[in-house]
Short mmCIF file of C-alpha atoms and ligand atoms in Angstrom, two decimals:
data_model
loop_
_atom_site.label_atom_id
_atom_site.label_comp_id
_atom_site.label_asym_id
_atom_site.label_seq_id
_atom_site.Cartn_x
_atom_site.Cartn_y
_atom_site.Cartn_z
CA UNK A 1049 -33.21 5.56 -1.10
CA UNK A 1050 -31.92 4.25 -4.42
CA UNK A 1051 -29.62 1.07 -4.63
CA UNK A 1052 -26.19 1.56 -3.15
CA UNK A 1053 -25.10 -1.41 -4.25
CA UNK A 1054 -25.26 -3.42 -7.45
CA UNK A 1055 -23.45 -6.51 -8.44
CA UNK A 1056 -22.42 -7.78 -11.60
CA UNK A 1057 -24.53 -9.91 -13.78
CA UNK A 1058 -21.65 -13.02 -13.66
CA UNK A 1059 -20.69 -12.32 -10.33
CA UNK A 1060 -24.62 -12.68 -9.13
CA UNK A 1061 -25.34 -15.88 -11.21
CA UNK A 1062 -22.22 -17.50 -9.83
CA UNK A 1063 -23.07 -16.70 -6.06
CA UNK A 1064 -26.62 -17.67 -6.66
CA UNK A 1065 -25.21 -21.19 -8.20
CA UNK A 1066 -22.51 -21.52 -5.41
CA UNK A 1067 -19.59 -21.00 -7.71
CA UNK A 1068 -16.54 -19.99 -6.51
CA UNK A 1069 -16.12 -15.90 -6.63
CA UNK A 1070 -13.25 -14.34 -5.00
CA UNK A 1071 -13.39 -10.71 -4.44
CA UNK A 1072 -10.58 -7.99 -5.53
CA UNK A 1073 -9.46 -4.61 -4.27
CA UNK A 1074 -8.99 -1.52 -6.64
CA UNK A 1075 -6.27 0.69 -4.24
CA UNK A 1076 -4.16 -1.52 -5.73
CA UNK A 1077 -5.21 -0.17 -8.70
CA UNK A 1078 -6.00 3.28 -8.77
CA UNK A 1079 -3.46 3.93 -6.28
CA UNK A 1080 -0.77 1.17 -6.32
CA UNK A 1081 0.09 0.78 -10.07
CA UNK A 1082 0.81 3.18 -12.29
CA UNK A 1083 -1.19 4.37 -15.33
CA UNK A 1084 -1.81 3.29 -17.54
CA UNK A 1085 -0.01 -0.14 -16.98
CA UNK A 1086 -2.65 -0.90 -14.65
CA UNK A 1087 -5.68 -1.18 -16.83
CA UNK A 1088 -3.62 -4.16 -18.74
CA UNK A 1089 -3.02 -5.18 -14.91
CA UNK A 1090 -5.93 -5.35 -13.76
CA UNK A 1091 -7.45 -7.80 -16.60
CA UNK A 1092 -4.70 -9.88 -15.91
CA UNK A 1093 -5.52 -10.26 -12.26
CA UNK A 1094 -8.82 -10.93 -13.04
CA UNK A 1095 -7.39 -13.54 -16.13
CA UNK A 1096 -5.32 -14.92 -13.09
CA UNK A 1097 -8.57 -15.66 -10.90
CA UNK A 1098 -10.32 -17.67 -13.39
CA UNK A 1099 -7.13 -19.35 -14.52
CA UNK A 1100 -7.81 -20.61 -10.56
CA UNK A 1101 -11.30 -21.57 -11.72
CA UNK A 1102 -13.35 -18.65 -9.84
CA UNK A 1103 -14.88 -15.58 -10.96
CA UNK A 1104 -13.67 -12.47 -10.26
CA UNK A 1105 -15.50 -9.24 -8.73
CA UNK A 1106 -13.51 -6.13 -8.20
CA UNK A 1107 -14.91 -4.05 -5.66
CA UNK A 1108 -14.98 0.20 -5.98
CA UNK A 1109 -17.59 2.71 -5.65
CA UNK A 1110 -18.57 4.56 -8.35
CA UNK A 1111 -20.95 7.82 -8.11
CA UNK A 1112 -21.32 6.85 -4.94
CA UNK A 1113 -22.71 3.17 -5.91
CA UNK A 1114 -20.78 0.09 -4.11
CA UNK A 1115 -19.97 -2.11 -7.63
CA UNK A 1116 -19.20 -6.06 -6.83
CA UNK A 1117 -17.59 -6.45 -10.08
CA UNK A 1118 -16.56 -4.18 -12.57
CA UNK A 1119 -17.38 -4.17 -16.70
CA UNK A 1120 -14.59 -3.54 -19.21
CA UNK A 1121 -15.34 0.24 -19.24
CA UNK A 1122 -15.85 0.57 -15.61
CA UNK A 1123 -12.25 -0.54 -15.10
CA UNK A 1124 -11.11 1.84 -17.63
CA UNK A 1125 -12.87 4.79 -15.36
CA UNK A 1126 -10.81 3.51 -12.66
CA UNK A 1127 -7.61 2.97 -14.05
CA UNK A 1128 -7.18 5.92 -16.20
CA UNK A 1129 -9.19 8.48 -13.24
CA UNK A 1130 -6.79 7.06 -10.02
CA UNK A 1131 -6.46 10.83 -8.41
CA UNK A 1132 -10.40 10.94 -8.62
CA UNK A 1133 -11.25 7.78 -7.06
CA UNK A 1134 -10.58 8.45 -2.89
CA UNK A 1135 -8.95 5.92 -1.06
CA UNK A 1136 -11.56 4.40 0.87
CA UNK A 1137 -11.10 2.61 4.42
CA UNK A 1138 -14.73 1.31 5.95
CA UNK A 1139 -15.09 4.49 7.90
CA UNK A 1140 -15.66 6.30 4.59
CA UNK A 1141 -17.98 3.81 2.78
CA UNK A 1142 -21.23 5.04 3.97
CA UNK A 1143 -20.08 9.01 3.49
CA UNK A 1144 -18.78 7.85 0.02
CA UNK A 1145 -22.34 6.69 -0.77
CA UNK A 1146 -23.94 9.73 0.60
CA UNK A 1147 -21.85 12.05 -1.12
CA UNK A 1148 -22.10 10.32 -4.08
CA UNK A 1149 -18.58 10.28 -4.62
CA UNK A 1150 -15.73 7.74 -6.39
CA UNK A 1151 -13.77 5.40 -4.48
CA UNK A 1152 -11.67 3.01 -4.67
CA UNK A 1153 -11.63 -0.03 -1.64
CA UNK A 1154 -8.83 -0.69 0.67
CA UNK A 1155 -7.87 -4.35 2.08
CA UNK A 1156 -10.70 -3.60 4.66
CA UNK A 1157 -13.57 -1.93 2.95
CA UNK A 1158 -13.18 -4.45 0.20
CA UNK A 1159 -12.98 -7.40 2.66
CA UNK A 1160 -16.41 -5.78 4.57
CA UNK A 1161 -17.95 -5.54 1.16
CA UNK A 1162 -17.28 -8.94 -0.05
CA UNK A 1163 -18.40 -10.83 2.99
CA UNK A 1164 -21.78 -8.33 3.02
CA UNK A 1165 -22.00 -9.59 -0.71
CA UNK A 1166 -21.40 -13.40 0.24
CA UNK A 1167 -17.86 -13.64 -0.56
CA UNK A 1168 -15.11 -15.04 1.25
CA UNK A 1169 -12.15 -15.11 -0.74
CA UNK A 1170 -10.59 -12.22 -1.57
CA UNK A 1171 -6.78 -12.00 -3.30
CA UNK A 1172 -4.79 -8.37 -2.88
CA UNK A 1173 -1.49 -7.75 -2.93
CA UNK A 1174 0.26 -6.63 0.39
CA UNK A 1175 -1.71 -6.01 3.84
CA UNK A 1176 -1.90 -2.90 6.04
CA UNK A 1177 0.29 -3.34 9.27
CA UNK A 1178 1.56 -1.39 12.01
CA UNK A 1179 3.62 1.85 10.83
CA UNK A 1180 7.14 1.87 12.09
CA UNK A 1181 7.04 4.38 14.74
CA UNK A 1182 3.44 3.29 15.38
CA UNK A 1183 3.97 4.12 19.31
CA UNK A 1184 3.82 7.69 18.41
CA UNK A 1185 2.08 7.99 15.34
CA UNK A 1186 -0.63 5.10 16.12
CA UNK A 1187 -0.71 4.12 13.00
CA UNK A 1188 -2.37 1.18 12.63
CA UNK A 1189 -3.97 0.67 9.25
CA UNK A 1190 -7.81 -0.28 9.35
CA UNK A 1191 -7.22 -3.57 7.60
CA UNK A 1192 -5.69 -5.53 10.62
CA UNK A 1193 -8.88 -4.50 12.97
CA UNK A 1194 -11.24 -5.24 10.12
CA UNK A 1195 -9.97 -8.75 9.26
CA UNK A 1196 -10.24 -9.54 12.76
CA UNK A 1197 -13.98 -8.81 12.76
CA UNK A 1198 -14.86 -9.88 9.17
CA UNK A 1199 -14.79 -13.49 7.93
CA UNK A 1200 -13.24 -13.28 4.48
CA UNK A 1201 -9.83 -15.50 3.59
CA UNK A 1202 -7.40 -12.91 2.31
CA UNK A 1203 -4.38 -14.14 0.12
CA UNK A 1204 -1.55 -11.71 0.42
CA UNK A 1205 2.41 -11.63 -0.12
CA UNK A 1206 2.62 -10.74 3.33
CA UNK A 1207 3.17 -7.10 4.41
CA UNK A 1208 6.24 -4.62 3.09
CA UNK A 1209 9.07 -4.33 5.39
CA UNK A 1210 8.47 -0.63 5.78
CA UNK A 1211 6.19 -1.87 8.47
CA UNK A 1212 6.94 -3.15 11.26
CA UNK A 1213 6.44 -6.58 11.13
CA UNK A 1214 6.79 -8.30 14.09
CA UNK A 1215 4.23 -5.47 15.52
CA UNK A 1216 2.08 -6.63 12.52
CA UNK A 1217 1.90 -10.05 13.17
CA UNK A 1218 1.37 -9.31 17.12
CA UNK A 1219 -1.62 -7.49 16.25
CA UNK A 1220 -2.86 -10.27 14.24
CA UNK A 1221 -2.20 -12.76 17.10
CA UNK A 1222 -3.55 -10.65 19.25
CA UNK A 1223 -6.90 -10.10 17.34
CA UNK A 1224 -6.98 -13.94 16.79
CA UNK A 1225 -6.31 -14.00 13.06
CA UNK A 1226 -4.96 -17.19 11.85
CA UNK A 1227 -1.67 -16.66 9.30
CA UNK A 1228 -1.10 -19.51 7.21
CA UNK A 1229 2.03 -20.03 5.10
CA UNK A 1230 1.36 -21.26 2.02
CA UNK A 1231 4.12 -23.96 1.12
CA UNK A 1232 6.60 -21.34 3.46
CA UNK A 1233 7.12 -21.29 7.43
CA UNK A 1234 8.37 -17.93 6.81
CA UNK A 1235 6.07 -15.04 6.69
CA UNK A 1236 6.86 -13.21 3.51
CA UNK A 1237 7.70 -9.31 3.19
CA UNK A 1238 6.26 -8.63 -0.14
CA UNK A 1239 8.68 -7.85 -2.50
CA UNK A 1240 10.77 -10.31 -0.29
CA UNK A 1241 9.96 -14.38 -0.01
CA UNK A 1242 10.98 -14.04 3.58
CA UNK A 1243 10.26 -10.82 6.26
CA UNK A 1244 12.45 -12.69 8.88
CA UNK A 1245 9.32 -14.00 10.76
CA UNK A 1246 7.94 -16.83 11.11
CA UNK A 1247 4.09 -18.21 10.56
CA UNK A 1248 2.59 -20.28 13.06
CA UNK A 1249 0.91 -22.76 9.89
CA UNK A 1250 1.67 -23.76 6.85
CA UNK A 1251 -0.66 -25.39 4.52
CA UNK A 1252 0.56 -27.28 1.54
CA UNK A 1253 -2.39 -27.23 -1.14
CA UNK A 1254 -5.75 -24.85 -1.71
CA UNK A 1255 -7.99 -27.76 -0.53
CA UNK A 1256 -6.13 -27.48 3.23
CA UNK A 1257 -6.34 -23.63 3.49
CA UNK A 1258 -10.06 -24.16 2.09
CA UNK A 1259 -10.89 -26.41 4.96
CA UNK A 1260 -9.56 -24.95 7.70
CA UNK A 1261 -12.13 -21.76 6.77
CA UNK A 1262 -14.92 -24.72 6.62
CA UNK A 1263 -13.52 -25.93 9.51
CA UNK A 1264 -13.98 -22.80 11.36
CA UNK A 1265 -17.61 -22.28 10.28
CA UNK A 1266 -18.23 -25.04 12.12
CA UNK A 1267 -16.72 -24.34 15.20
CA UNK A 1268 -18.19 -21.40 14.80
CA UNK A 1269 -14.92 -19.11 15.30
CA UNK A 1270 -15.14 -17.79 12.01
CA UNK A 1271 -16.22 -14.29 13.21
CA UNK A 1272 -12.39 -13.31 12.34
CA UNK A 1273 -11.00 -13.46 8.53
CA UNK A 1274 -7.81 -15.83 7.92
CA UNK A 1275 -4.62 -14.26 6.30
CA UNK A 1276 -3.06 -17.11 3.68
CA UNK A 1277 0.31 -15.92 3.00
CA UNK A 1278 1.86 -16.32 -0.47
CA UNK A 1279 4.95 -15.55 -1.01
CA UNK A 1280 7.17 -14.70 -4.45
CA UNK A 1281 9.58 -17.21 -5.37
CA UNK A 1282 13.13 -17.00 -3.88
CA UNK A 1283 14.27 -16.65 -7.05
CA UNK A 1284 11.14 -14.13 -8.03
CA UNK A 1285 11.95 -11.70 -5.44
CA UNK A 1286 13.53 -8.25 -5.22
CA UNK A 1287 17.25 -8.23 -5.14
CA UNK A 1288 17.98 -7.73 -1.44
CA UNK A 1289 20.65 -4.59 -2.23
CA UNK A 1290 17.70 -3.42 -4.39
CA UNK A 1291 15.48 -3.78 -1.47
CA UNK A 1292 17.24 -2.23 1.23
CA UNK A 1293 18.36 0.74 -0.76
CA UNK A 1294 14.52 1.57 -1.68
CA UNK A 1295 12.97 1.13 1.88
CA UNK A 1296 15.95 3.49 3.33
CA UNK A 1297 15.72 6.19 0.38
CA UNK A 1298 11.63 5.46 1.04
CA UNK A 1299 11.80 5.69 4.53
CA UNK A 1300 13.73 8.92 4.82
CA UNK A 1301 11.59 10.65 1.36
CA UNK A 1302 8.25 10.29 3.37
CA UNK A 1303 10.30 11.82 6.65
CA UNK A 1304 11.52 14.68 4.21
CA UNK A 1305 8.13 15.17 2.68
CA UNK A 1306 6.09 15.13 5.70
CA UNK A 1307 4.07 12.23 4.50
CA UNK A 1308 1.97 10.61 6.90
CA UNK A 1309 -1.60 8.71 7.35
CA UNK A 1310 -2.97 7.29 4.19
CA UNK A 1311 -0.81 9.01 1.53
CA UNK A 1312 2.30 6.54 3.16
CA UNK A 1313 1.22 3.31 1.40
CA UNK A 1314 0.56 4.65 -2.58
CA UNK A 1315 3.47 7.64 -2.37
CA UNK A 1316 6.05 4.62 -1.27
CA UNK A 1317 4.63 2.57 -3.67
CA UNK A 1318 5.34 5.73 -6.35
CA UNK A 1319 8.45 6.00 -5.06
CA UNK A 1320 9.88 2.28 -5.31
CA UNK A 1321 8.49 2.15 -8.98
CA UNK A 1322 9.95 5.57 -10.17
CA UNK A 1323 13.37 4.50 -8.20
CA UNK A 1324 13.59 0.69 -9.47
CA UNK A 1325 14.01 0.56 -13.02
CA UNK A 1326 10.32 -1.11 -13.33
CA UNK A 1327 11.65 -4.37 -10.99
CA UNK A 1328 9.40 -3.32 -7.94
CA UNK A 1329 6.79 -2.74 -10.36
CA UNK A 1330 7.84 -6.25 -11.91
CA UNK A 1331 7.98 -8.44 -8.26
CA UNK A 1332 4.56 -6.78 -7.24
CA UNK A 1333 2.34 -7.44 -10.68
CA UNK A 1334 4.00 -10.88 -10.24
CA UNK A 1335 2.35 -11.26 -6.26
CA UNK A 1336 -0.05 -10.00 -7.16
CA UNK A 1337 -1.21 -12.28 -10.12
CA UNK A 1338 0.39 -15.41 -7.83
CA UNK A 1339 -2.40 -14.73 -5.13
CA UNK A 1340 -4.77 -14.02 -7.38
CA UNK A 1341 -4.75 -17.71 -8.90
CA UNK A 1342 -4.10 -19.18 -5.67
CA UNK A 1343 -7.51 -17.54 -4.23
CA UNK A 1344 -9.30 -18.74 -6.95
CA UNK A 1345 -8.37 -22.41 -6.10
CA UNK A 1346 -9.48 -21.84 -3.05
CA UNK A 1347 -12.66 -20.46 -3.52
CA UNK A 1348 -13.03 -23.78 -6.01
CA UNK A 1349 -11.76 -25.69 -3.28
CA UNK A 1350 -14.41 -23.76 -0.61
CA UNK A 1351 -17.61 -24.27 -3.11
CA UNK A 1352 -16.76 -27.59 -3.45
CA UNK A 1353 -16.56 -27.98 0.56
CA UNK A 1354 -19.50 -26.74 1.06
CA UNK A 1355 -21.76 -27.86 -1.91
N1 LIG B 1283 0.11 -2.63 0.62
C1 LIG B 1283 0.63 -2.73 -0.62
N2 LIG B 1283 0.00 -2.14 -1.66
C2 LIG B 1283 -1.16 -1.45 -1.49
C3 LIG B 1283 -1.72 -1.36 -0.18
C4 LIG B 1283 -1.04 -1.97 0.84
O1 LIG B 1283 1.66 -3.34 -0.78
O2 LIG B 1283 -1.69 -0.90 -2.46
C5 LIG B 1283 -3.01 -0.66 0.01
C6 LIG B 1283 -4.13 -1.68 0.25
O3 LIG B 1283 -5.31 -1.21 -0.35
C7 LIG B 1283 -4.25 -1.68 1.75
C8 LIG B 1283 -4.01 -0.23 2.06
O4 LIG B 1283 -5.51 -2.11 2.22
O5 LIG B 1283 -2.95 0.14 1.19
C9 LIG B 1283 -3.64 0.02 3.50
O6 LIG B 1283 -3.56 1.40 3.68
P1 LIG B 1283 -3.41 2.01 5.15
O7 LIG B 1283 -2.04 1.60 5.60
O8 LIG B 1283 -3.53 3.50 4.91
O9 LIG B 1283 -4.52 1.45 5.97
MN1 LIG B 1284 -2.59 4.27 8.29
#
């Protein structure tokens, strides 16, 4: 079999050195921003990461090849070719590869293929949750069940408040995956500094959220990733008006068009950009590029740990 997997140059020579890497999703970009605002996006994410001091490796599948880091013109494939690149959960990774197909990685598949890879930070910038209406539907997305089997440290904004959210962070509970606040007891909603709920943790600096992933290495109850929540400024966020209008008019287009499984995430996502005047679009490059940095500290803060 040829190699399913190859890894950037940079990315390689830093893991081989013990520098600090931190691993990034491209949903967010083939399927989360639009084009062709996200190619300019996506090099500032990566900018963002080594403003943090790390070095970045976005994760996709291209002709069926898993890439740990993309090159300049590899990002352009993805960025300007979203509808080609299938959204890919880890169920579909190894069917992907077989079919030789393009994909771009969800929160899970890119958190499975960044641990596999020796990575363990990884910045995005919302998680998967439990659907509203999950008791029927069972929607659960993939990335809760895979974080709590995979140890990667995942910086997110929290998860949008078109989930449910207290059924979110019962799963995670549940599944024994920390949730750390960073500088916030609340747990934040995305476009939103606070969802209403409350985080067990807070940490106050990189170096704290660094060693409690050390810390559980040596415990040795690290077989479950750790969610470090980031949230937008208060004054950064979406108006709350703004907010509330979009996740009703969202809420009742995906009802009208019948939307349901994996299409919910980018066609809401679509939907709040189109419907926004570019200030969803504006609050979620912002996250985005927040967690980004912040996972790069930590990743410094990791190597540095465990040098
Ligand atoms: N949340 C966002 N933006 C996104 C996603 C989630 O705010 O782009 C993407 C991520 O890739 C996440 C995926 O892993 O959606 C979850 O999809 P699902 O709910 O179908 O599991
Ligand atoms: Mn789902």
């Amino acid at each position: 079999m040829s190699e399913i997997v190859t890894v950037h140059p940079e990315v390689s020579t830093a893991l081989a050195e013990g520098r600090a890497v931190v691993a990034l999703e491209s949903t967010i970009l083939a399927h989360g921003l639009p084009s062709p605002d996200n190619r300019r996006i996506a090099d500032e994410i990566e900018g963002a990461v080594r403003a943090g001091g790390a070095v970045p490796a976005t994760i996709a599948i291209l002709d069926g090849v898993v890439h740990i880091g993309l090159t300049s013109d590899e990002l352009d494939r993805l960025c300007a070719n979203g509808d080609d690149f299938t959204k890919l959960s880890v169920r579909d990774l190894g069917t992907a590869i077989a079919l030789r197909t393009n994909g771009a990685t969800t929160v899970a598949s890119t958190s499975v293929l960044a641990h596999r890879a020796g990575i363990s930070v990884f910045a995005t910038g919302g998680l998967g949750g439990v659907h509203r209406g999950w008791e029927h539907t069972l929607d659960i997305s993939a990335d809760l069940s895979v974080i709590a089997r995979t140890p990667v440290l995942v910086v997110c904004a929290g998860v949008k408040s078109i989930l449910d959210v207290p059924a979110t962070l019962e799963y995670l509970e549940t599944a024994s995956v920390p949730v750390l606040g960073y500088r916030t007891d609340a747990f934040p909603g995305f476009y939103l500094a606070d969802s209403g709920l409350s985080v067990t943790w807070r940490v106050e600096t990189p170096a704290e959220a660094a060693a409690v992933v050390a810390a559980r290495r040596e415990l040795n109850t690290d077989s479950a990733g750790v969610v470090l929540a980031n949230p937008l400024a208060q004054d950064r966020q979406l108006d709350l008006g703004l907010h509330d209008r979009l996740l009703a008019d969202g809420l009742a287009l995906l009802e009208r068009e019948g939307v349901s499984g994996k299409d919910v995430t980018p066609r809401l996502l679509e939907f709040f950009h189109e419907s926004s005047e570019g200030e969803s679009l504006r609050a979620n490059v912002e996250l985005v590029l927040s967690n980004a940095r912040l996972a790069g500290e930590v990743a410094v803060s990791l190597a540095e740990l465990t040098a």
